[in-house]
CSV table of C-alpha atoms in Angstrom, one decimal:
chain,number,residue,atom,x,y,z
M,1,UNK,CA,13.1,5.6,22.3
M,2,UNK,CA,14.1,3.4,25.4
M,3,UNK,CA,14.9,0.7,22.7
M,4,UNK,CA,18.3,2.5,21.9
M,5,UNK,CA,19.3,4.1,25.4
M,6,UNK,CA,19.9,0.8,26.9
M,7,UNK,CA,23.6,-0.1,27.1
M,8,UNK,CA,26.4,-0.4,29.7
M,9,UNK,CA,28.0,3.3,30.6
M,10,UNK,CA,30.9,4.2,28.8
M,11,UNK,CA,29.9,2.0,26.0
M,12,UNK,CA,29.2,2.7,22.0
M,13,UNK,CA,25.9,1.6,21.1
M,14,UNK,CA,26.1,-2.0,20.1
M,15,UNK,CA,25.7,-2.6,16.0
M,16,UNK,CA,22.1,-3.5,16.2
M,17,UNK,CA,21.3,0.1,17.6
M,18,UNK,CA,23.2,1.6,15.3
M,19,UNK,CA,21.3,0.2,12.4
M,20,UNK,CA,18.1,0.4,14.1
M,21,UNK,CA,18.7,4.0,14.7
M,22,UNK,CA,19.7,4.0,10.5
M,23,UNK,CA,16.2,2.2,9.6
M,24,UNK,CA,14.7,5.2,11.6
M,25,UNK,CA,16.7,7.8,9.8
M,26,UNK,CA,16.6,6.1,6.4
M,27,UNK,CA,12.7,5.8,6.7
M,28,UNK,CA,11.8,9.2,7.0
M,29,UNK,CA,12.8,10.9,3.8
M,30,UNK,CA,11.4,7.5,2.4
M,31,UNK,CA,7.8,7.8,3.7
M,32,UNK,CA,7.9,11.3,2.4
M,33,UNK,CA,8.6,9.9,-1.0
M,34,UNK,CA,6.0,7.4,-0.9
M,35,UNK,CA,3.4,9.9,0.5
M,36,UNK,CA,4.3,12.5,-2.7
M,37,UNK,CA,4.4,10.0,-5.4
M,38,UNK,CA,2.3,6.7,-4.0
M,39,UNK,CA,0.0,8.4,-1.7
M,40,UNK,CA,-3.5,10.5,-2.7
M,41,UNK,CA,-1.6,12.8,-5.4
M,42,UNK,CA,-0.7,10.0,-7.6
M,43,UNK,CA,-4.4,9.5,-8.3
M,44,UNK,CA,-5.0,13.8,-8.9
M,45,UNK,CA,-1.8,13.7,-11.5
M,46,UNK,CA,-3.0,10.6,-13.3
M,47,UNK,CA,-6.6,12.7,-13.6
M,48,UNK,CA,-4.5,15.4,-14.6
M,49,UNK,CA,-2.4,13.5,-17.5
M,50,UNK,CA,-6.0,12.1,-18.8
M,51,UNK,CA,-5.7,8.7,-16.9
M,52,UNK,CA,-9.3,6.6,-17.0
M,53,UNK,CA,-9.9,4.6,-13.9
M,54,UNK,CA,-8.9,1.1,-15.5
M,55,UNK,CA,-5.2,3.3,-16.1
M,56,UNK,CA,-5.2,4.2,-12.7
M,57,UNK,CA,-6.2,0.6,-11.5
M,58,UNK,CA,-3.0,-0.3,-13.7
M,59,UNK,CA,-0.9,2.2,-11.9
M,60,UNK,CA,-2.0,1.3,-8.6
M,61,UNK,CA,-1.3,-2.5,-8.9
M,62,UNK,CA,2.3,-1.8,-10.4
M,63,UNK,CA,4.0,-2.1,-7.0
M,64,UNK,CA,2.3,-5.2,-6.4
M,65,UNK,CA,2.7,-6.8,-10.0
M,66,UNK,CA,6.6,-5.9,-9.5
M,67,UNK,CA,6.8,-8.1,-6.0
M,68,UNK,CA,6.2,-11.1,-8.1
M,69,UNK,CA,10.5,-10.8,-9.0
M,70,UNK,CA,11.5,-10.8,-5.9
M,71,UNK,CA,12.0,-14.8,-6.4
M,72,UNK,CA,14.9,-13.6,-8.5
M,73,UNK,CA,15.9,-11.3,-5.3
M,74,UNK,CA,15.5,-14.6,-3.5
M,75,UNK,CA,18.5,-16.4,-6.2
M,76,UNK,CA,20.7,-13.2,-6.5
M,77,UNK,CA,21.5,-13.0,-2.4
M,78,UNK,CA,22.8,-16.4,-2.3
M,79,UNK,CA,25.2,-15.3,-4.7
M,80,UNK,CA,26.0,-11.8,-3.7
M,81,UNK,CA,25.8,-12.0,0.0
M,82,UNK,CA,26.8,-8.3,0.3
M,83,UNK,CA,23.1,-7.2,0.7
M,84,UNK,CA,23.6,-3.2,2.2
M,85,UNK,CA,25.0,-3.2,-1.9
M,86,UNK,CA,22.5,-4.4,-3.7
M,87,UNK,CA,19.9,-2.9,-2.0
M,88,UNK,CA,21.3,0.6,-2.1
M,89,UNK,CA,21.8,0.1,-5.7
M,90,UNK,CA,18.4,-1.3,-6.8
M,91,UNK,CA,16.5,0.9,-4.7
M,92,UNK,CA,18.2,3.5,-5.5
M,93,UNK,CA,17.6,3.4,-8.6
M,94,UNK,CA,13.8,2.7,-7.7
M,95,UNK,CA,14.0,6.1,-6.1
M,96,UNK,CA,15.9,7.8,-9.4
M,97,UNK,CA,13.2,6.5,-12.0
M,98,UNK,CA,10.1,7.1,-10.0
M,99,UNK,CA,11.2,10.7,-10.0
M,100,UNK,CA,11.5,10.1,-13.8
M,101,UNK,CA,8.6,8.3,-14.4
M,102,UNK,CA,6.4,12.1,-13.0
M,103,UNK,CA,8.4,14.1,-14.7
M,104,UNK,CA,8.4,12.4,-18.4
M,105,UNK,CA,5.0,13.4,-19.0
M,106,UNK,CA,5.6,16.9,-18.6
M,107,UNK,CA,8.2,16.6,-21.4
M,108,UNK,CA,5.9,14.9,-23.8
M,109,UNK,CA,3.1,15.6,-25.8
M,110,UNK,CA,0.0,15.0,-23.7
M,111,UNK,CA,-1.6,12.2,-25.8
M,112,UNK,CA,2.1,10.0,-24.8
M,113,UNK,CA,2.0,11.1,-20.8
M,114,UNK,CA,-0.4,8.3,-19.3
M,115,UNK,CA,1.9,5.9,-21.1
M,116,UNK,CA,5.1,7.2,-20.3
M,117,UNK,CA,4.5,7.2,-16.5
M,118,UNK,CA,3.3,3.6,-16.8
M,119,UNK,CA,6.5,2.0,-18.6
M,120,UNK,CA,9.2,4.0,-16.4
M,121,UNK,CA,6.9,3.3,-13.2
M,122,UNK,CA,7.3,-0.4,-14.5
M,123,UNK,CA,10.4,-0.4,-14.3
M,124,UNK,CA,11.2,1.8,-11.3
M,125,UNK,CA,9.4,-0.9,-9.4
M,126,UNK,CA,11.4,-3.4,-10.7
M,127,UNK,CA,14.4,-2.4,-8.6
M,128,UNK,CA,12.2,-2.1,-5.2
M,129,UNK,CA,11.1,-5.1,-5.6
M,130,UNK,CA,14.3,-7.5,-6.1
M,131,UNK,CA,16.1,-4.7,-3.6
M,132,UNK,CA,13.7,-5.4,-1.0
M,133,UNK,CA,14.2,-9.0,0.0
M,134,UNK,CA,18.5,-7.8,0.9
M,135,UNK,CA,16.7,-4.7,2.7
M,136,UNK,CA,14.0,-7.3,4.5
M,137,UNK,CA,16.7,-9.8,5.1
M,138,UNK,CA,19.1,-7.2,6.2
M,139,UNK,CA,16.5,-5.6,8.4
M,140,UNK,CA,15.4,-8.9,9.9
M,141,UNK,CA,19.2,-9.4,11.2
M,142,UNK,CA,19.3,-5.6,12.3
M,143,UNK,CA,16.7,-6.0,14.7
M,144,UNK,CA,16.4,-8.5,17.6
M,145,UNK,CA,13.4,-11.1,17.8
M,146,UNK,CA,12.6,-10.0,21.0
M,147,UNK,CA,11.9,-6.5,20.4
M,148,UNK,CA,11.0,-6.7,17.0
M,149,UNK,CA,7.4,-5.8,17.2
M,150,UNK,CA,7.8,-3.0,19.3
M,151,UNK,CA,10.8,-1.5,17.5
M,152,UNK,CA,8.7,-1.8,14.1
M,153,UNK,CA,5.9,0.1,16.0
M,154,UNK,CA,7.7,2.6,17.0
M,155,UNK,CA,9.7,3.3,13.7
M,156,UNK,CA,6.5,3.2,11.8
M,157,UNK,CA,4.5,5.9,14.2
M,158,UNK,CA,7.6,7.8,14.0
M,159,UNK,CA,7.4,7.6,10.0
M,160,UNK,CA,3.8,8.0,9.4
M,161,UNK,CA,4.2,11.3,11.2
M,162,UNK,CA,6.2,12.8,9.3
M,163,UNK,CA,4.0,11.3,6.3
M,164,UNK,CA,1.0,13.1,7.7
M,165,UNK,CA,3.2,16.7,7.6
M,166,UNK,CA,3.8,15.9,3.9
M,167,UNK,CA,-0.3,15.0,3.3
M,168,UNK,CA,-0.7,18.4,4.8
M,169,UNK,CA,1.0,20.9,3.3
M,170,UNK,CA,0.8,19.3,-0.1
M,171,UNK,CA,-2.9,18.9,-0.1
M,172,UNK,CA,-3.1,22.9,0.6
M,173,UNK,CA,-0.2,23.6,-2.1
M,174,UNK,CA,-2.3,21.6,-4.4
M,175,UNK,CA,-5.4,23.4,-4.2
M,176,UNK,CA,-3.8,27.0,-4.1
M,177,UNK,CA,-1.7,26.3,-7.3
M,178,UNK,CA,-2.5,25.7,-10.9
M,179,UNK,CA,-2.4,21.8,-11.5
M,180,UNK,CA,1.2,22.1,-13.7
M,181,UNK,CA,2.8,24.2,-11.1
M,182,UNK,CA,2.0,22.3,-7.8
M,183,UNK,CA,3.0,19.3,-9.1
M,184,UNK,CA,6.8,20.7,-10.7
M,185,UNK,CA,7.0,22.0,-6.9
M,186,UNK,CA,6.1,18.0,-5.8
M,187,UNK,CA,8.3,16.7,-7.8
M,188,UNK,CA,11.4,18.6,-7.1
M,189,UNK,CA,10.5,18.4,-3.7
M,190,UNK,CA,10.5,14.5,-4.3
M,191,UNK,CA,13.9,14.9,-5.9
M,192,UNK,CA,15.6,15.9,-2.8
M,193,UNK,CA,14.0,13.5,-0.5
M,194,UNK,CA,15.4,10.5,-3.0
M,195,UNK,CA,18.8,12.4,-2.5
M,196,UNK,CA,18.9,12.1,1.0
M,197,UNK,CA,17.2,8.8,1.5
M,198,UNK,CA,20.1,7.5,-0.7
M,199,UNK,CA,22.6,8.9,1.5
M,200,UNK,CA,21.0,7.2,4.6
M,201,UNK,CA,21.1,4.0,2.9
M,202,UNK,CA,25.1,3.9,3.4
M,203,UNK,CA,24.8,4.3,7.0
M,204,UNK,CA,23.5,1.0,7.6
M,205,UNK,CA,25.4,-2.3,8.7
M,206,UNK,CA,26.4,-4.7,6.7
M,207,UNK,CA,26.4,-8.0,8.9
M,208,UNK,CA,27.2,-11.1,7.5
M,209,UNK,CA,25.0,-13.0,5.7
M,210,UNK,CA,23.7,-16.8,6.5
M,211,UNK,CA,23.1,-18.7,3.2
M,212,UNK,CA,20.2,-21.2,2.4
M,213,UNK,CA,21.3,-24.6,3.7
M,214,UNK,CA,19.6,-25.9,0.8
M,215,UNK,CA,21.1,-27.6,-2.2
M,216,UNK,CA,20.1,-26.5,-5.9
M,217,UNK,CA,17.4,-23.8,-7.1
M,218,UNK,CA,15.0,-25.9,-7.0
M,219,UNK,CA,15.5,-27.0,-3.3
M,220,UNK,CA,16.1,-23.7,-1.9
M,221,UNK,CA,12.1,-22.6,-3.6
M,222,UNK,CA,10.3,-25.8,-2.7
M,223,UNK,CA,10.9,-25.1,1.2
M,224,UNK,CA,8.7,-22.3,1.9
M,225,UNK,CA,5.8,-25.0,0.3
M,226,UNK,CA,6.8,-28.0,2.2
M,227,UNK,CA,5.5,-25.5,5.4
M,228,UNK,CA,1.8,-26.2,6.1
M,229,UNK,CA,1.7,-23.3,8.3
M,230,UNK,CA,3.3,-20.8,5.7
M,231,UNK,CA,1.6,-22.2,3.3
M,232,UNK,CA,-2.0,-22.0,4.6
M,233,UNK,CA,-1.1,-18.2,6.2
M,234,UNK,CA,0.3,-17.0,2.5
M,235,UNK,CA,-2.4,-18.5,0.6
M,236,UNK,CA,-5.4,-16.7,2.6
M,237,UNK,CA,-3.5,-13.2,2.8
M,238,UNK,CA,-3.2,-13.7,-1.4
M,239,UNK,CA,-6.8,-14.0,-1.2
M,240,UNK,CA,-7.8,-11.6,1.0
M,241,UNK,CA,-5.1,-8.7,-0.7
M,242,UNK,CA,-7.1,-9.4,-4.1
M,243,UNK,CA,-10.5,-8.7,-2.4
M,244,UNK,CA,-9.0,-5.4,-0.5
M,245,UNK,CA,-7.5,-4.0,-4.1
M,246,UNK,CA,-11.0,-4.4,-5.6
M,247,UNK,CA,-12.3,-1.4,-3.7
M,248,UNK,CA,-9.6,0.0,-1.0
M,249,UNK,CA,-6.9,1.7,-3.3
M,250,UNK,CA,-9.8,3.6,-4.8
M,251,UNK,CA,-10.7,5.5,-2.0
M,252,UNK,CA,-9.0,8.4,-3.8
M,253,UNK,CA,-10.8,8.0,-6.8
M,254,UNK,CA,-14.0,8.2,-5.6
M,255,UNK,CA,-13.4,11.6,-3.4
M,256,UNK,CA,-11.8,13.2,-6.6
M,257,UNK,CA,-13.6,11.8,-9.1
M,258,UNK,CA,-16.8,10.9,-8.1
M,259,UNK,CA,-17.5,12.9,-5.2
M,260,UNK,CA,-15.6,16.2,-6.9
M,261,UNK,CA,-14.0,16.8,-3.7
M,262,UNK,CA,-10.8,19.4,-3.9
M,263,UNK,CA,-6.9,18.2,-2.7
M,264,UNK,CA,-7.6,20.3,1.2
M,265,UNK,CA,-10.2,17.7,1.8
M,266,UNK,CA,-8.5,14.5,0.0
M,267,UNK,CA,-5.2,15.6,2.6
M,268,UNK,CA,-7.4,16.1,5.6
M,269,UNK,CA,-8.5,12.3,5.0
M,270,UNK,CA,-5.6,10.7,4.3
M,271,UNK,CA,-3.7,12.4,7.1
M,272,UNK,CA,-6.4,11.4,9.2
M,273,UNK,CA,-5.8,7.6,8.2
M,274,UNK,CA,-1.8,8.0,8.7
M,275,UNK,CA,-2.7,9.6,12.3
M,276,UNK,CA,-4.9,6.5,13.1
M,277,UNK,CA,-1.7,3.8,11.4
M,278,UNK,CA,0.2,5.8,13.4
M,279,UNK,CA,-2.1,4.7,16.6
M,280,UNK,CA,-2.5,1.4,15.0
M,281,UNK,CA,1.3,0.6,14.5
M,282,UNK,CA,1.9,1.5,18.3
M,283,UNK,CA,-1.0,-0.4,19.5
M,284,UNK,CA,-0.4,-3.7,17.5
M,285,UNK,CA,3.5,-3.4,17.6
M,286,UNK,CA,3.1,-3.2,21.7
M,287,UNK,CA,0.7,-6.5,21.4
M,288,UNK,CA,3.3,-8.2,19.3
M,289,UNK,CA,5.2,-8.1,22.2
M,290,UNK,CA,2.9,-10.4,24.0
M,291,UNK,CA,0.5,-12.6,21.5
M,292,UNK,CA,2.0,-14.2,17.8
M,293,UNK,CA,1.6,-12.1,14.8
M,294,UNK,CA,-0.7,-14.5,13.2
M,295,UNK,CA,-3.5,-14.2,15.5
M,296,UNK,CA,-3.4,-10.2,15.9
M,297,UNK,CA,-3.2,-10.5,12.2
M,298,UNK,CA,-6.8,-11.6,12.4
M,299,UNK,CA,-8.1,-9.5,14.7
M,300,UNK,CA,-7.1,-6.9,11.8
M,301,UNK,CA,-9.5,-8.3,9.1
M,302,UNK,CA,-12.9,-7.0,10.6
M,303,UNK,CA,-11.7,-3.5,11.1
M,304,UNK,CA,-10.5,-3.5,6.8
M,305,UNK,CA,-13.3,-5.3,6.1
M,306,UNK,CA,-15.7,-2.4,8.2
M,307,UNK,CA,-13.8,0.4,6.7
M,308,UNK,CA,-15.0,-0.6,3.1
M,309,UNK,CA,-18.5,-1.1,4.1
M,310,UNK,CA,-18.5,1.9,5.8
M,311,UNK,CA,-18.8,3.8,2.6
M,312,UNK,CA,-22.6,2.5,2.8
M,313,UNK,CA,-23.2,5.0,5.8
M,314,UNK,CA,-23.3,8.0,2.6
M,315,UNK,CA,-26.8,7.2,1.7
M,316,UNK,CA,-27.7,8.2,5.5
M,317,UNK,CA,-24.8,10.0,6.7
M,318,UNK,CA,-23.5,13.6,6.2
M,319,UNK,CA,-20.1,12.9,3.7
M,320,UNK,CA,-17.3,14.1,5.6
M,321,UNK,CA,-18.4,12.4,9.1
M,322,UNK,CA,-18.3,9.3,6.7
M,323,UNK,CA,-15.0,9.9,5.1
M,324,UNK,CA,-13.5,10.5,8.7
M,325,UNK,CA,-14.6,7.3,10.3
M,326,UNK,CA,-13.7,5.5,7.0
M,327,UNK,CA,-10.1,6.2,6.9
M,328,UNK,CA,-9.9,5.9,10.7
M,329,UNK,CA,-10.8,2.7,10.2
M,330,UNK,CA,-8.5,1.7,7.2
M,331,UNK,CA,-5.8,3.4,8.9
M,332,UNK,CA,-5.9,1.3,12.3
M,333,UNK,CA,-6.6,-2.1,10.0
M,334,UNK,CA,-3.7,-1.5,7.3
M,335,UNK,CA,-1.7,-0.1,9.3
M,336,UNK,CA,-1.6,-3.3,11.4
M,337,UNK,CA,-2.0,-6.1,8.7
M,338,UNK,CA,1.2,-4.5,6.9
M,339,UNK,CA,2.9,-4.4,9.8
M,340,UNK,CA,2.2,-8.0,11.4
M,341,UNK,CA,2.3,-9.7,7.6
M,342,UNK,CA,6.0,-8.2,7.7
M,343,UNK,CA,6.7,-9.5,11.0
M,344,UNK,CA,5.1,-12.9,10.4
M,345,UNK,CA,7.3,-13.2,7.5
M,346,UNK,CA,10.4,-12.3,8.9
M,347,UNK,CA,9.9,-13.2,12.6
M,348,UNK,CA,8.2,-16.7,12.3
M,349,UNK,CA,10.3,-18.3,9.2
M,350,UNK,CA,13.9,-20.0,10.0
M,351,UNK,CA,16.9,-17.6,9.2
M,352,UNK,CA,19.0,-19.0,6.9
M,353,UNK,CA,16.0,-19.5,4.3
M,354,UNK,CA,14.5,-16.2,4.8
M,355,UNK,CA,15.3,-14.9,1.8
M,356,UNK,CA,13.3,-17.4,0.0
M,357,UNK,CA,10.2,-17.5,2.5
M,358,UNK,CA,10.1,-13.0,1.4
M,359,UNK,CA,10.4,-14.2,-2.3
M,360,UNK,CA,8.0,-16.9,-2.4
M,361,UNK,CA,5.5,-14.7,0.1
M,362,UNK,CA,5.4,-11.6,-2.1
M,363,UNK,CA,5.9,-12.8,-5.0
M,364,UNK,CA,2.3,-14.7,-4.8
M,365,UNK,CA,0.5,-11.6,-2.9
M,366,UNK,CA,2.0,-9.6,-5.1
M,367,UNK,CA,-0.1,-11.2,-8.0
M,368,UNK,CA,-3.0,-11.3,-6.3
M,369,UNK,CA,-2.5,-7.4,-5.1
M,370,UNK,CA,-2.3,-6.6,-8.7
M,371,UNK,CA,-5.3,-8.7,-10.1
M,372,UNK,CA,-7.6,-6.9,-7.2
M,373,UNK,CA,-6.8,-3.2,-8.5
M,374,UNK,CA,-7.2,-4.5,-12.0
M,375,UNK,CA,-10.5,-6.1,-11.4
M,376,UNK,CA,-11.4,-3.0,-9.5
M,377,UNK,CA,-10.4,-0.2,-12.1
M,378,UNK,CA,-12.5,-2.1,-14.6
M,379,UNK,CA,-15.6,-2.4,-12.0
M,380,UNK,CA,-15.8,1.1,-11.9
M,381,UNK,CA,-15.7,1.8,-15.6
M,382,UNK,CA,-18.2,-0.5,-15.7
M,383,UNK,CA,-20.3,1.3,-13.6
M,384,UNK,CA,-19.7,4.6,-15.2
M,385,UNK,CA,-23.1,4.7,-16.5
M,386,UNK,CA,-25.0,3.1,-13.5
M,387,UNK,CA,-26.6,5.2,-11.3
M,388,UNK,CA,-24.4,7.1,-9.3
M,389,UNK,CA,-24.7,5.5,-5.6
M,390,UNK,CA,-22.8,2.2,-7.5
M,391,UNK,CA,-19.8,4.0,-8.0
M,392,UNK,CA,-19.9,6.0,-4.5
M,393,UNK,CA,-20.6,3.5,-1.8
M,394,UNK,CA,-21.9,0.0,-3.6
M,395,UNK,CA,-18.8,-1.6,-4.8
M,396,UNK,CA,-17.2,-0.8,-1.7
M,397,UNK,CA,-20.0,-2.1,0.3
M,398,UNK,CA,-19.9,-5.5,-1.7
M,399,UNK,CA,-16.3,-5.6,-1.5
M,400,UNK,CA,-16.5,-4.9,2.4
M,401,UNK,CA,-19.5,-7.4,3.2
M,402,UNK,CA,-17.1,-10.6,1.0
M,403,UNK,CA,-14.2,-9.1,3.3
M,404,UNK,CA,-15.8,-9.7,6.3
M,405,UNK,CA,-17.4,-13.4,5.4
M,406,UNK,CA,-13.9,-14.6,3.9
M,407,UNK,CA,-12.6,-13.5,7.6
M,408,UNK,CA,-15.1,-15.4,9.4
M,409,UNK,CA,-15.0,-18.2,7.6
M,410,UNK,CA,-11.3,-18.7,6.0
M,411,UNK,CA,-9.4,-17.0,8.1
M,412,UNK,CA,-10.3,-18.0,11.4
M,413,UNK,CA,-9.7,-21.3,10.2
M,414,UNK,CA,-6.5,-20.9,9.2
M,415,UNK,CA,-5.1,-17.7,11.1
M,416,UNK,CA,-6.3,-18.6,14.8
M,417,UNK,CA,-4.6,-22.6,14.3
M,418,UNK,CA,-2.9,-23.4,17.3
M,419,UNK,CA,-2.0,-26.7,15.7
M,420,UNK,CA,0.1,-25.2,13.1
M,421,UNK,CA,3.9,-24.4,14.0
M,422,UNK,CA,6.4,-23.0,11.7
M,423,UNK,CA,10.9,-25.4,12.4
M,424,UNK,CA,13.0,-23.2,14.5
M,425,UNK,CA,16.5,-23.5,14.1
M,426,UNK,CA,18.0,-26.1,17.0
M,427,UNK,CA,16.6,-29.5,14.2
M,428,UNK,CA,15.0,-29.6,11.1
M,429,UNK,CA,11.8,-30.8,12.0
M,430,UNK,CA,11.4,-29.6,15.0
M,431,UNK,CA,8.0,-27.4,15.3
M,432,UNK,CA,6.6,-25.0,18.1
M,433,UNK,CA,2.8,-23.7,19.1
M,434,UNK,CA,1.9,-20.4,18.3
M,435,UNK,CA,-0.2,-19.1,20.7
């Protein structure tokens, strides 16, 4: 935590600690939330409610499907600059209705639950995703360029952790509880953590805010487009995030459904993934430091792409060994392509049109992250009547092999350019090598 001990004696901490220091406190309840309600139980519930696998593939790609509106995130800051506001109020309320969205099927006849948790997920992710680009933007002025990659290490080790806790003891609660009662205890353990995390969201900064330089709507969008770099970077990570959703989001689904395997041994996976992101988000946030985040951003593609063809090792390979190295794997290679795609965005785009660089970025991942889970849920319906190995290891493997060409071929190409630059702010055209 040297990051925040450094100031003069006898000195406050400067504003950017003090936020910093917020993120860090704000984080944590939030990673427990996403770990209860996005993480390897959403997948058991969904069972639970009578979901099919193309349902879950729906549920799955809702977070991703929603970051297609944060172009009207992009519109709305440019007229309400006060962004700690906005993004307490439409997260916030992201929190509130995810909470909602679990706990509606348990007031409705079963044949309505699937349903219900669909349309109020819908729109719970509605809210994260316009509230995200003031929280990125805000964030990106929180924290300064130049420790930037280390400080987003070290906040996301220090979340992850307690993220592995919550994979822990829930995955026991859950198989030593009837199905009804463990999750009522997840959810109104889930209640309180959106109570808290709401509370931290007023303890961060509010610094002024530097509006796009551009004139008109249409301006303002058509800059992120006009940037060959950006452009080449954003339209390669769409590609590759549809290929990933095929297979990786259904890790879950193939342990509980496929494989039969309880909640102790789903937890023990998935903690061991978040243990090895937590490794992964130190490691690469400490190399930020020193190489850009577009080249470590390729070094991340073979180690995703190994993790889903790693799933081929079952047809030689005791199970659990194979689980274990799998989700090492995906932890180290997620861990670090969600972490450096947020710091290429944030780090390598010019301030003052930030906000539209986060729209336009997400917005087009986002629809490519929620075709890949689609196409995925329906591939294993598909292949409900197949022989089994299909199911278990052979989509992944497929998935995994394409992975691992597209990196060799596309993004080398366009991820390792050293002729590509991205304007800084001293002139317009002004460009500078990344190395």
């Amino acid at each position: 935590m040297e990051l925040f001990r450094r100031r003069r004696r006898g000195r406050k901490p400067s504003s950017y600690r003090r936020g910093m220091l917020a993120a860090i406190l704000e984080g944590i309840p939030s990673i427990l939330l996403f770990q209860l309600l996005g993480g390897p139980f959403v997948t058991g519930y969904l069972l639970y409610l009578g979901a099919s696998s193309f349902q879950v593939g729906i549920v799955l790609a809702i977070p991703s499907l929603a970051n297609t509106l944060q172009i009207i995130g992009a519109l709305l800051i440019q007229r309400y600059s006060n962004r700690k506001l906005l993004f307490t109020m439409l997260c916030g309320a992201h929190r509130i209705l995810w909470v909602l969205a679990g706990v509606a099927p348990l007031l409705l006849p079963k044949e309505y639950g699937v349903g219900a948790y669909i349309v109020v997920c819908m729109l719970a992710f509605v809210g994260q995703a316009i509230g995200a680009v003031f929280w990125t933007s805000l964030i990106a002025d929180m924290v300064p360029a130049q420790v930037r990659g280390r400080y987003f290490g070290i906040r996301n080790t220090i979340l992850w952790a307690g993220g592995c806790i919550a994979i822990l003891v829930f995955g026991q609660l859950l198989d030593r509880l009837p199905e009804p009662q463990g999750f009522h205890v997840l959810y109104a353990v889930a209640a309180v953590c959106v109570v808290i995390d709401i509370f931290f969201f007023f303890q961060y900064p509010n610094h002024p805010f530097e509006k796009s330089e551009q004139s008109g709507t249409r301006a303002m969008l058509a800059v992120p487009f006009r940037n060959k770099a950006f452009l080449k970077s954003m339209l390669f990570i769409a590609l590759w995030l549809f290929l990933q959703g095929i297979s990786v989001p259904f890790f879950n689904y193939v342990m509980l459904n496929i494989m039969q395997l309880g909640y102790k041994w789903i937890a023990i996976a998935t903690m061991t993934q978040n243990v090895a992101m937590m490794f992964g988000y130190y490691m690469w946030g400490n190399l930020n430091a020193r190489y850009s985040s577009r080249k470590l951003l390729f070094w991340t593609l073979p180690v995703i792409a190994a993790s889903c063809m790693g799933w081929g090792l079952l047809s030689a390979l005791p199970a659990i060994g194979v689980l274990l190295l799998v989700h090492i794997l995906v932890g180290v290679g997620t861990g670090g392509f969600n972490q450096l795609m947020f710091n290429f965005v944030v780090g390598d785009t010019p301030k003052a049109e930030r906000p539209v660089f986060i729209a336009v970025f997400y917005a087009l991942t986002g629809m490519a992250g929620f075709l890949g889970p689609l196409l995925g849920g329906a591939l294993y319906r598909f292949t409900a009547g197949m022989p089994q190995w299909v199911s278990l290891f052979g989509i992944s493997l497929a998935v995994g092999t394409m992975l691992l060409i597209v990196a060799a071929v596309i993004g080398s190409a366009v991820l390792l350019d050293r002729k590509l630059g991205f304007p800084r702010k001293r002139g317009a055209t002004e460009w500078r090598r990344e190395g």
